[in-house]
C-alpha positions as protocol buffer text, in pm:
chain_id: "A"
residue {
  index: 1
  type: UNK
  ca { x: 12822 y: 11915 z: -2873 }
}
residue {
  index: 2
  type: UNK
  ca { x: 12946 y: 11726 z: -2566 }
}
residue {
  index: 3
  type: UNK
  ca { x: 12809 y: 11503 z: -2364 }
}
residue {
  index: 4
  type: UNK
  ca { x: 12522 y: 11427 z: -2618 }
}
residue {
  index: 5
  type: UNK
  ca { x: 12331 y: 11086 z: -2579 }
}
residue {
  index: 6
  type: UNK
  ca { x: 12203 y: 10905 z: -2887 }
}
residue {
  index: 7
  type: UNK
  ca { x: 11882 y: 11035 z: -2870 }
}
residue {
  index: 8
  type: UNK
  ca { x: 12013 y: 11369 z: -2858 }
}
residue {
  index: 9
  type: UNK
  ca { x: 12275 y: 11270 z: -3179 }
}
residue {
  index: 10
  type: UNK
  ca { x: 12132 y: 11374 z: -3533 }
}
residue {
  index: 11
  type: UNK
  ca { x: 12100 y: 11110 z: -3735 }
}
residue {
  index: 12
  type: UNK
  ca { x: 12135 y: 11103 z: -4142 }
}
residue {
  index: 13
  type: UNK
  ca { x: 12389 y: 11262 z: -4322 }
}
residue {
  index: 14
  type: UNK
  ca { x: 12255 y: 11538 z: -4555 }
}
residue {
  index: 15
  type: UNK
  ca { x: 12058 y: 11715 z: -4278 }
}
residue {
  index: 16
  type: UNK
  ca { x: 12346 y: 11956 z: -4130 }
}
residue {
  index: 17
  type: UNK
  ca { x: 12128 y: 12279 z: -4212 }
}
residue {
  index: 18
  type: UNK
  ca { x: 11841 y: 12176 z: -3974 }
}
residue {
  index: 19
  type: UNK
  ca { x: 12079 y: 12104 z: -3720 }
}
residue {
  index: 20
  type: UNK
  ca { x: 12157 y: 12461 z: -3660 }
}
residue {
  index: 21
  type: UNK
  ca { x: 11870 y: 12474 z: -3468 }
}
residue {
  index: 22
  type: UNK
  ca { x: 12010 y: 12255 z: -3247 }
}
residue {
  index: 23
  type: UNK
  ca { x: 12155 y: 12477 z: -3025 }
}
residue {
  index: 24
  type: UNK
  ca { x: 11794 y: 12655 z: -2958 }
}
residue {
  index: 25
  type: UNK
  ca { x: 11629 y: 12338 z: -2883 }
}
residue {
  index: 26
  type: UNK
  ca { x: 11856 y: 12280 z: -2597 }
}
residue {
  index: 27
  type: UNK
  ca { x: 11863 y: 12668 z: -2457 }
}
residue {
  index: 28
  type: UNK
  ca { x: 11463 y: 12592 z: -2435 }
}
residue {
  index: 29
  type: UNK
  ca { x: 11491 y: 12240 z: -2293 }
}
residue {
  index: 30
  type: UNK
  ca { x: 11751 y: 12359 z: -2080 }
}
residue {
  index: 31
  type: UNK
  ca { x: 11558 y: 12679 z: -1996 }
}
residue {
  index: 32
  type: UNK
  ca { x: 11237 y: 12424 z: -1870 }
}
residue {
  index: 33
  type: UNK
  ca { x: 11348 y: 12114 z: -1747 }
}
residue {
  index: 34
  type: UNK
  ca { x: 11278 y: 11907 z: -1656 }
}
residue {
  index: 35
  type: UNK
  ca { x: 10918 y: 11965 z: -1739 }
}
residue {
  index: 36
  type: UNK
  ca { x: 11017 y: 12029 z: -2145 }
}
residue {
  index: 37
  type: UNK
  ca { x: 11113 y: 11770 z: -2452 }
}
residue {
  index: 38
  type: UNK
  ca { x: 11221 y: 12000 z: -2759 }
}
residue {
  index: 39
  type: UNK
  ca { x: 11201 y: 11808 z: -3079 }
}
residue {
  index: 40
  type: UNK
  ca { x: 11262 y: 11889 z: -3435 }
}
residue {
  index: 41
  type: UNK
  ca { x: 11136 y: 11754 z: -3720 }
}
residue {
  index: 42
  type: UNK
  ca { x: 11327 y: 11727 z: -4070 }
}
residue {
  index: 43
  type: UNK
  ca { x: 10985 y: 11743 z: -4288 }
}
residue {
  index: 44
  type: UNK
  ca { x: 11214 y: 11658 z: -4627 }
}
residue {
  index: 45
  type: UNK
  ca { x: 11249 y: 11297 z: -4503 }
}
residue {
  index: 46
  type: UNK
  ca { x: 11015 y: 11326 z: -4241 }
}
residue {
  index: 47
  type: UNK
  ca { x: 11206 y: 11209 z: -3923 }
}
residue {
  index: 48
  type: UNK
  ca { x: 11304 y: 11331 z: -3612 }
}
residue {
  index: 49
  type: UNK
  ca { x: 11638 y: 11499 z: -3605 }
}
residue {
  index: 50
  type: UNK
  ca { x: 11696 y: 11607 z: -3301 }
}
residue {
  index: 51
  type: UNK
  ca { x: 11586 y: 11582 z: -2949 }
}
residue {
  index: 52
  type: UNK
  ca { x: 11634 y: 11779 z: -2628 }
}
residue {
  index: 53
  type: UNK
  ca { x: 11546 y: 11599 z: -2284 }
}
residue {
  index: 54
  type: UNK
  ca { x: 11393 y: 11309 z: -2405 }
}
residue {
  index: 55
  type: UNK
  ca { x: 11040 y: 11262 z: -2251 }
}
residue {
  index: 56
  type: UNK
  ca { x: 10862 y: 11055 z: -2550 }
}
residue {
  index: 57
  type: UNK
  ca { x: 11081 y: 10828 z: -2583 }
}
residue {
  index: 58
  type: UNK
  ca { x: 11090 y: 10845 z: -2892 }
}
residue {
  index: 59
  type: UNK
  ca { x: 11448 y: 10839 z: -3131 }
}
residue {
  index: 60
  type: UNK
  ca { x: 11658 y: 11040 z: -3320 }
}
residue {
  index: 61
  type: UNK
  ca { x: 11546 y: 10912 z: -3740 }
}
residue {
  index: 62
  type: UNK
  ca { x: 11251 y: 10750 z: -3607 }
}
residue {
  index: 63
  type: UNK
  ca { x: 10895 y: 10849 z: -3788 }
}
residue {
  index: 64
  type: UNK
  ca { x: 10744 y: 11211 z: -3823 }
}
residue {
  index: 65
  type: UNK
  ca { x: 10419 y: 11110 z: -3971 }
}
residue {
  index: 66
  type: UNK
  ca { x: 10208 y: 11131 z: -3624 }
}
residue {
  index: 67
  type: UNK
  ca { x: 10355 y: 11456 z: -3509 }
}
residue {
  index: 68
  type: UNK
  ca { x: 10234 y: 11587 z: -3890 }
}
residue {
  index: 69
  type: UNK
  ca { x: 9896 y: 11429 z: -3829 }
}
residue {
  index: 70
  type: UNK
  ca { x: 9885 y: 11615 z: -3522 }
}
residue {
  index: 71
  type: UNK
  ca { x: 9973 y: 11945 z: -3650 }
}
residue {
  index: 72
  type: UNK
  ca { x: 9775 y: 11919 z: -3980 }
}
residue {
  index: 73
  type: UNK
  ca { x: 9843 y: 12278 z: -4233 }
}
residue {
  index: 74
  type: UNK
  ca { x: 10174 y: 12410 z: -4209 }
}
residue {
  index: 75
  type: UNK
  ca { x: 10019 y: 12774 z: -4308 }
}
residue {
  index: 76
  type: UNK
  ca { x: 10145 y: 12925 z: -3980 }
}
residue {
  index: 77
  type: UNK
  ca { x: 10490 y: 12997 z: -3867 }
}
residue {
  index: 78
  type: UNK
  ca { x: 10354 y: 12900 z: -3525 }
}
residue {
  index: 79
  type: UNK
  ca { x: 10098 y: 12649 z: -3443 }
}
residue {
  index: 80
  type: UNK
  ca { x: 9933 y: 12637 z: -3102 }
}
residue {
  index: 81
  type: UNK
  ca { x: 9924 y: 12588 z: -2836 }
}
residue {
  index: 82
  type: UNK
  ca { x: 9754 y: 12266 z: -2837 }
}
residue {
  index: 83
  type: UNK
  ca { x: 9715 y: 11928 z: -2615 }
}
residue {
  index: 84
  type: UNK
  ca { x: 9906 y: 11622 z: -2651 }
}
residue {
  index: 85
  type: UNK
  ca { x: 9943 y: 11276 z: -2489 }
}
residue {
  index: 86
  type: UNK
  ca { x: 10267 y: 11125 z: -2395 }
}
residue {
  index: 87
  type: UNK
  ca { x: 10338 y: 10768 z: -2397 }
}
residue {
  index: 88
  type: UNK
  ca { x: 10279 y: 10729 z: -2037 }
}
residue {
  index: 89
  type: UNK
  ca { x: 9929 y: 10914 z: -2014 }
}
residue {
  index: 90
  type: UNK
  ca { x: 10050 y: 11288 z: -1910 }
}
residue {
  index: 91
  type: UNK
  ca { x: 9894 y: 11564 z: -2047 }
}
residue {
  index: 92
  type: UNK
  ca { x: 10133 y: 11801 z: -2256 }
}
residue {
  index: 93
  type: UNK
  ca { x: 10142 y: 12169 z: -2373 }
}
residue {
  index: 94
  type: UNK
  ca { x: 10256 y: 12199 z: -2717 }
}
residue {
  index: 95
  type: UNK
  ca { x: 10414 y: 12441 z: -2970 }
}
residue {
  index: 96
  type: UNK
  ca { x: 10521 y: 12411 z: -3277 }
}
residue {
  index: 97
  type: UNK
  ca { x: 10742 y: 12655 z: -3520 }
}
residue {
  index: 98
  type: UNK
  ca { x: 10743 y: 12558 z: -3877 }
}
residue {
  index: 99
  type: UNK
  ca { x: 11114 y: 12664 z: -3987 }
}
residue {
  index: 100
  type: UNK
  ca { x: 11124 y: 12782 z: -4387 }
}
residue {
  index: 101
  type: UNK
  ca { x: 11371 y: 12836 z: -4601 }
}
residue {
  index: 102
  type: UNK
  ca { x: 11433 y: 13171 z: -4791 }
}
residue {
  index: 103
  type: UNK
  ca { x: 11173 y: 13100 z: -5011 }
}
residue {
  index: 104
  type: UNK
  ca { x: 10943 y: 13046 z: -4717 }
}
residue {
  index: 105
  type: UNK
  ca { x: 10889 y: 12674 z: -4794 }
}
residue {
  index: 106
  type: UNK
  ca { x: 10894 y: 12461 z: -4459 }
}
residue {
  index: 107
  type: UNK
  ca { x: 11200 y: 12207 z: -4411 }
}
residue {
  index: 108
  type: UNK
  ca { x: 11113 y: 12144 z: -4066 }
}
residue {
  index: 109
  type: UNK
  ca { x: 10922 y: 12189 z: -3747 }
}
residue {
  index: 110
  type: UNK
  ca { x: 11056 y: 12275 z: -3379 }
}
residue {
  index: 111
  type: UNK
  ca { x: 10815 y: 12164 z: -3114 }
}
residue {
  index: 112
  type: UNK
  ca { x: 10816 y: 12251 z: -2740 }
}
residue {
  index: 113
  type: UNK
  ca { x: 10592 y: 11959 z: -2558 }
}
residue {
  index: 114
  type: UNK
  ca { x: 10566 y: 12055 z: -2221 }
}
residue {
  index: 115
  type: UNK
  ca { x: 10458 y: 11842 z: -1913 }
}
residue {
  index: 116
  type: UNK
  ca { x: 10159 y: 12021 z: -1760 }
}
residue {
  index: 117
  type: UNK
  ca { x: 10088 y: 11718 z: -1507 }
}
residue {
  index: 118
  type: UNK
  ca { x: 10270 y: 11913 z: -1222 }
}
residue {
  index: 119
  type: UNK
  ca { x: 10097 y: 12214 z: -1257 }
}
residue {
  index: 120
  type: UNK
  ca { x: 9742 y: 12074 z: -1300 }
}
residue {
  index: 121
  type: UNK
  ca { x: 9851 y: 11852 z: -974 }
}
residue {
  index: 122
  type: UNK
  ca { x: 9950 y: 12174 z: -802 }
}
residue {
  index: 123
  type: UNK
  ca { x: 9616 y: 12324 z: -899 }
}
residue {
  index: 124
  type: UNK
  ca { x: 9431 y: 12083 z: -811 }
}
residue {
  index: 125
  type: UNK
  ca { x: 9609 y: 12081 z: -407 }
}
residue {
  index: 126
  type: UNK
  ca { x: 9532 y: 12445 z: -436 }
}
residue {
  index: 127
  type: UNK
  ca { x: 9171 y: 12399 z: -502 }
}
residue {
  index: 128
  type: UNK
  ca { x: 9131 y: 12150 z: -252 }
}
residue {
  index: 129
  type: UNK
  ca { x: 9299 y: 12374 z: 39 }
}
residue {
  index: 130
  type: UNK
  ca { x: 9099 y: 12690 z: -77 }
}
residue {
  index: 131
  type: UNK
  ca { x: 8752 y: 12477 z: -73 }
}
residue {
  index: 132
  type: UNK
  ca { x: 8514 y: 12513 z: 217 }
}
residue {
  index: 133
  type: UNK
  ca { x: 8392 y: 12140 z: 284 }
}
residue {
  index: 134
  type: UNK
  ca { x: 8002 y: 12187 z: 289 }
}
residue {
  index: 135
  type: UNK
  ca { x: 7812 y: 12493 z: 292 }
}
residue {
  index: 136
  type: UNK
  ca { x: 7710 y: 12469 z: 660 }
}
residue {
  index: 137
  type: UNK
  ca { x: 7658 y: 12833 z: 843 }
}
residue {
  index: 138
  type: UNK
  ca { x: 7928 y: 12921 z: 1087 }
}
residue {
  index: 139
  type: UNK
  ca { x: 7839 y: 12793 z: 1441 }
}
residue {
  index: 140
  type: UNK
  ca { x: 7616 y: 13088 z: 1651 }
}
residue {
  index: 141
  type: UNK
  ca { x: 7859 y: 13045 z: 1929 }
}
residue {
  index: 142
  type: UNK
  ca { x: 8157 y: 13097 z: 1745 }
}
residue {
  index: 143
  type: UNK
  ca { x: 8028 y: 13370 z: 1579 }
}
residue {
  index: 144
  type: UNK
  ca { x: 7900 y: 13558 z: 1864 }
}
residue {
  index: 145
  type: UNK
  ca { x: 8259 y: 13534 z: 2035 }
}
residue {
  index: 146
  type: UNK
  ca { x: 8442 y: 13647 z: 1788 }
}
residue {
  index: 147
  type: UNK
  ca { x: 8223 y: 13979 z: 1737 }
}
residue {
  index: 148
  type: UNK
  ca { x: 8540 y: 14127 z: 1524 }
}
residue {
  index: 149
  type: UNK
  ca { x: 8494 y: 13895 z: 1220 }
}
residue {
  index: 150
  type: UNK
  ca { x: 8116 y: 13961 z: 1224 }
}
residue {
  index: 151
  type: UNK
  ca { x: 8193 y: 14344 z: 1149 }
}
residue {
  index: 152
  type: UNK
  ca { x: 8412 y: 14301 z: 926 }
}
residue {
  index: 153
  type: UNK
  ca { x: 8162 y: 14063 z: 707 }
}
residue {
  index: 154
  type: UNK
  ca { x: 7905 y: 14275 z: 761 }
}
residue {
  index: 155
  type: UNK
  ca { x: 8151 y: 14568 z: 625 }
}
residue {
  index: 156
  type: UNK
  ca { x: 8262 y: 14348 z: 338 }
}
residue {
  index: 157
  type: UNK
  ca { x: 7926 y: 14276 z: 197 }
}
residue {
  index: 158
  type: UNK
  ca { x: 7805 y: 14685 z: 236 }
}
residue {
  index: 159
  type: UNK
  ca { x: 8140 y: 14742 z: 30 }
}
residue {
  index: 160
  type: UNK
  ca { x: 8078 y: 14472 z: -240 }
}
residue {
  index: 161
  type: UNK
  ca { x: 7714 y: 14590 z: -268 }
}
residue {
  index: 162
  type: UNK
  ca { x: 7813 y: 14914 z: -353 }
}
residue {
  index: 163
  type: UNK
  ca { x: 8153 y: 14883 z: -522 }
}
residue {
  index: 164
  type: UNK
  ca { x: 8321 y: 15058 z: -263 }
}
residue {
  index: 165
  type: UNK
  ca { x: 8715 y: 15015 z: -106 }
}
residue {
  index: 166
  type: UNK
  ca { x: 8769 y: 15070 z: 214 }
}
residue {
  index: 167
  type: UNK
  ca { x: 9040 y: 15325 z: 168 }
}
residue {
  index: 168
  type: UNK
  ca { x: 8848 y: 15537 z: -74 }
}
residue {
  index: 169
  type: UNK
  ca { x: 8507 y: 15601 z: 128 }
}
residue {
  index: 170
  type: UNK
  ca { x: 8380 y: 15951 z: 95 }
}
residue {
  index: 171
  type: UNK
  ca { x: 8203 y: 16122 z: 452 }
}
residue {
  index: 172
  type: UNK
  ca { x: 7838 y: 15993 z: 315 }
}
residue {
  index: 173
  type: UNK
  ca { x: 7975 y: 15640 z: 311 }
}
residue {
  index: 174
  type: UNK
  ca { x: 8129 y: 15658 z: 645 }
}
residue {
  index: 175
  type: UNK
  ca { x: 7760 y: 15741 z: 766 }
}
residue {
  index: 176
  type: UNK
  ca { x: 7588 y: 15548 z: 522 }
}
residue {
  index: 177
  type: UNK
  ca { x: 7815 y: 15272 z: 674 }
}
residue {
  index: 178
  type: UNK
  ca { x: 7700 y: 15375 z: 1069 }
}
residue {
  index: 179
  type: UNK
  ca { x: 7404 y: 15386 z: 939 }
}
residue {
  index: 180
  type: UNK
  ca { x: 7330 y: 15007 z: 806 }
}
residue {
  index: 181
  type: UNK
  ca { x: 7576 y: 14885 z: 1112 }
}
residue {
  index: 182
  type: UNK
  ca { x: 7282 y: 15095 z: 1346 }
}
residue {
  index: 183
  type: UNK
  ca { x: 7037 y: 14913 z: 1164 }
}
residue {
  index: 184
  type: UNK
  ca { x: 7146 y: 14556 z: 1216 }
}
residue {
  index: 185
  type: UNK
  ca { x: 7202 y: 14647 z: 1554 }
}
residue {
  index: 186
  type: UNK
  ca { x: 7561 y: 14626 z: 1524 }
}
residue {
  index: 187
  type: UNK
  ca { x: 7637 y: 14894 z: 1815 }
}
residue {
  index: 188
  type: UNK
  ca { x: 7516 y: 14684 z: 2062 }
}
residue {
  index: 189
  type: UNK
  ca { x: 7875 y: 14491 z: 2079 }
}
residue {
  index: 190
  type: UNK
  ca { x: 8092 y: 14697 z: 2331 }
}
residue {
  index: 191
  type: UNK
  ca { x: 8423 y: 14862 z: 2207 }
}
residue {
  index: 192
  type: UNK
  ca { x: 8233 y: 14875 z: 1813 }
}
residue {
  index: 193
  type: UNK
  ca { x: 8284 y: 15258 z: 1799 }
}
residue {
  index: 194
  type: UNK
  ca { x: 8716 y: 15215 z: 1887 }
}
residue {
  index: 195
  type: UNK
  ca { x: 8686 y: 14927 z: 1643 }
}
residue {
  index: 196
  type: UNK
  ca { x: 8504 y: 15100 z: 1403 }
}
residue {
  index: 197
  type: UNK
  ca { x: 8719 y: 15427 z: 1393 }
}
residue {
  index: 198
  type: UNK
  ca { x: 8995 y: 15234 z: 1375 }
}
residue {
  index: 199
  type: UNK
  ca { x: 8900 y: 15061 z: 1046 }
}
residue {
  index: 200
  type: UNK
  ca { x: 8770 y: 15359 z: 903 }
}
residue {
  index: 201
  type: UNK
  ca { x: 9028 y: 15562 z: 962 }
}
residue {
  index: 202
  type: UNK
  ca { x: 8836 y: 15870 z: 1159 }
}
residue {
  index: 203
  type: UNK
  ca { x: 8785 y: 15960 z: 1516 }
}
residue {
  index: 204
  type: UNK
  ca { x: 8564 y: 15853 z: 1752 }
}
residue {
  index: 205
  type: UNK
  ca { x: 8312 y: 16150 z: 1767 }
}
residue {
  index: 206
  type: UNK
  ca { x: 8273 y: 16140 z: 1418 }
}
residue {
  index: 207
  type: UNK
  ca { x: 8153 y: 15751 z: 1463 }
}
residue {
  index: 208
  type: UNK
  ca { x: 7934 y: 15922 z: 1708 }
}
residue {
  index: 209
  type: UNK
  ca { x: 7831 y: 16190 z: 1487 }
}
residue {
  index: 210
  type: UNK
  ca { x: 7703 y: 15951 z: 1237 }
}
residue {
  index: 211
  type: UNK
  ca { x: 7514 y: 15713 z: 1482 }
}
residue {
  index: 212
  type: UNK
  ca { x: 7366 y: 16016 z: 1643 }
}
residue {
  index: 213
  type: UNK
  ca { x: 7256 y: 16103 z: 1308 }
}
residue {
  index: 214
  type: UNK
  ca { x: 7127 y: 15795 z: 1184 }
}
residue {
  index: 215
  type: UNK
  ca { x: 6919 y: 15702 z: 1506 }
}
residue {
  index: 216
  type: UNK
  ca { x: 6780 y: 16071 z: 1481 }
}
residue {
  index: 217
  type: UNK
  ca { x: 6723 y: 15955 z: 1087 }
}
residue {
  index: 218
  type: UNK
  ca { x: 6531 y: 15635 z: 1219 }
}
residue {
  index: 219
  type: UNK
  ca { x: 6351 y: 15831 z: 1499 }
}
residue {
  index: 220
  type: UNK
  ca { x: 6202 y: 16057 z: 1285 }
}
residue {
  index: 221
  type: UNK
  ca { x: 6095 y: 15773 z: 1059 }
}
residue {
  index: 222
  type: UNK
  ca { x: 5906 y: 15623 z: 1327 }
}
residue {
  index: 223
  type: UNK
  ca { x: 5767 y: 15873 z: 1423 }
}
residue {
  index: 224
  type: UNK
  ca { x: 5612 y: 15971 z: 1064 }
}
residue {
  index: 225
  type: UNK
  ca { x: 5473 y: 15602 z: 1022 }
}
């Protein structure tokens, strides 16, 4: 292959049957990088034959044994995923396929360790953006002004309590809805009913129809008491 480093150079003669797997090992390293090292393994004299964008630093005939520790059986035709730790402290991602011959004895192992150190970073930014910084109530004022956001919490949590969507509330919802908003005293904020119709999805005189309903509802509760 071209342009091949020494690290990427198999090393030993005798080992030209592994090496077909060269070819994969660099689609996949390829495929992921720069975030992927592919290495195999030649378990017969237990070295490294072959690497794909070096990030171990590690070299073509050196030592096998700690990758084997690492694996432990060879039962499997794929083992993993588990954690590794490069040289350098990042945290890797790793997979390993044990490659047999045709009487299913393993010659070698292809491992995939990828760098997860970008991702978890990228997590961790998205964590931080998506936090709220204390667990302080929203100021009154602010609240009060923006009367929109209000409703629409107040719709949010009669939806979650129930296990309702929006877009798939039934006529007894729609005044069950009126109903709590009534309650809470909701249709004291001018403009609620356009608002509210809106939202909903029905007309005006049926959010009428429903508050005339539910304050008839609450009359007549009063009135029993």
């Amino acid at each position: 292959m071209p342009g091949k480093t020494a690290s990427n150079m198999h090393g030993s003669t005798g080992n030209e049957d592994i090496m077909v797997f060269a070819p994969i090992a660099e689609a996949v390293a390829t495929l992921l990088k720069p975030h992927a090292e592919v290495v195999i393994h030649d378990l017969r004299t237990q070295t490294i034959a072959y690497i794909a964008n070096n990030l171990s630093r590690r070299e073509v005939g050196g030592s096998s044994l700690a990758e084997l520790k690492d694996i432990g059986s060879l039962g499997a035709d794929v083992i993993g995923p588990y954690r590794k730790t490069n040289f350098d402290g990042r945290q890797l991602k790793s997979i390993t396929s044990v490659l047999r011959n045709t009487a299913g004895e393993p010659f070698g192992l292809l491992c995939i360790n990828f760098d997860i150190a970008p991702i978890e970073a990228a997590r961790d930014a998205l964590n931080l953006l998506a936090a709220f910084q204390g667990a302080g109530a929203q100021p009154s004022a602010l609240f009060r002004a923006d009367w929109q956001e209000t409703v629409n919490a107040a719709i949010a949590d009669f939806l979650g309590e129930r296990g309702l969507a929006a877009s798939a509330l039934a006529r007894e919802d729609h005044a069950a809805l009126v109903e709590m908003l009534e309650q809470e005293g909701y249709f004291s904020i001018r403009n609620l009913v356009p608002y509210l119709a809106r939202l909903l999805g029905i007309s005006r005189a049926t959010v009428y129809k429903h508050l005339r309903e539910a304050r008839q509802k609450e009359l007549q509760t009063t009135n029993a008491a």
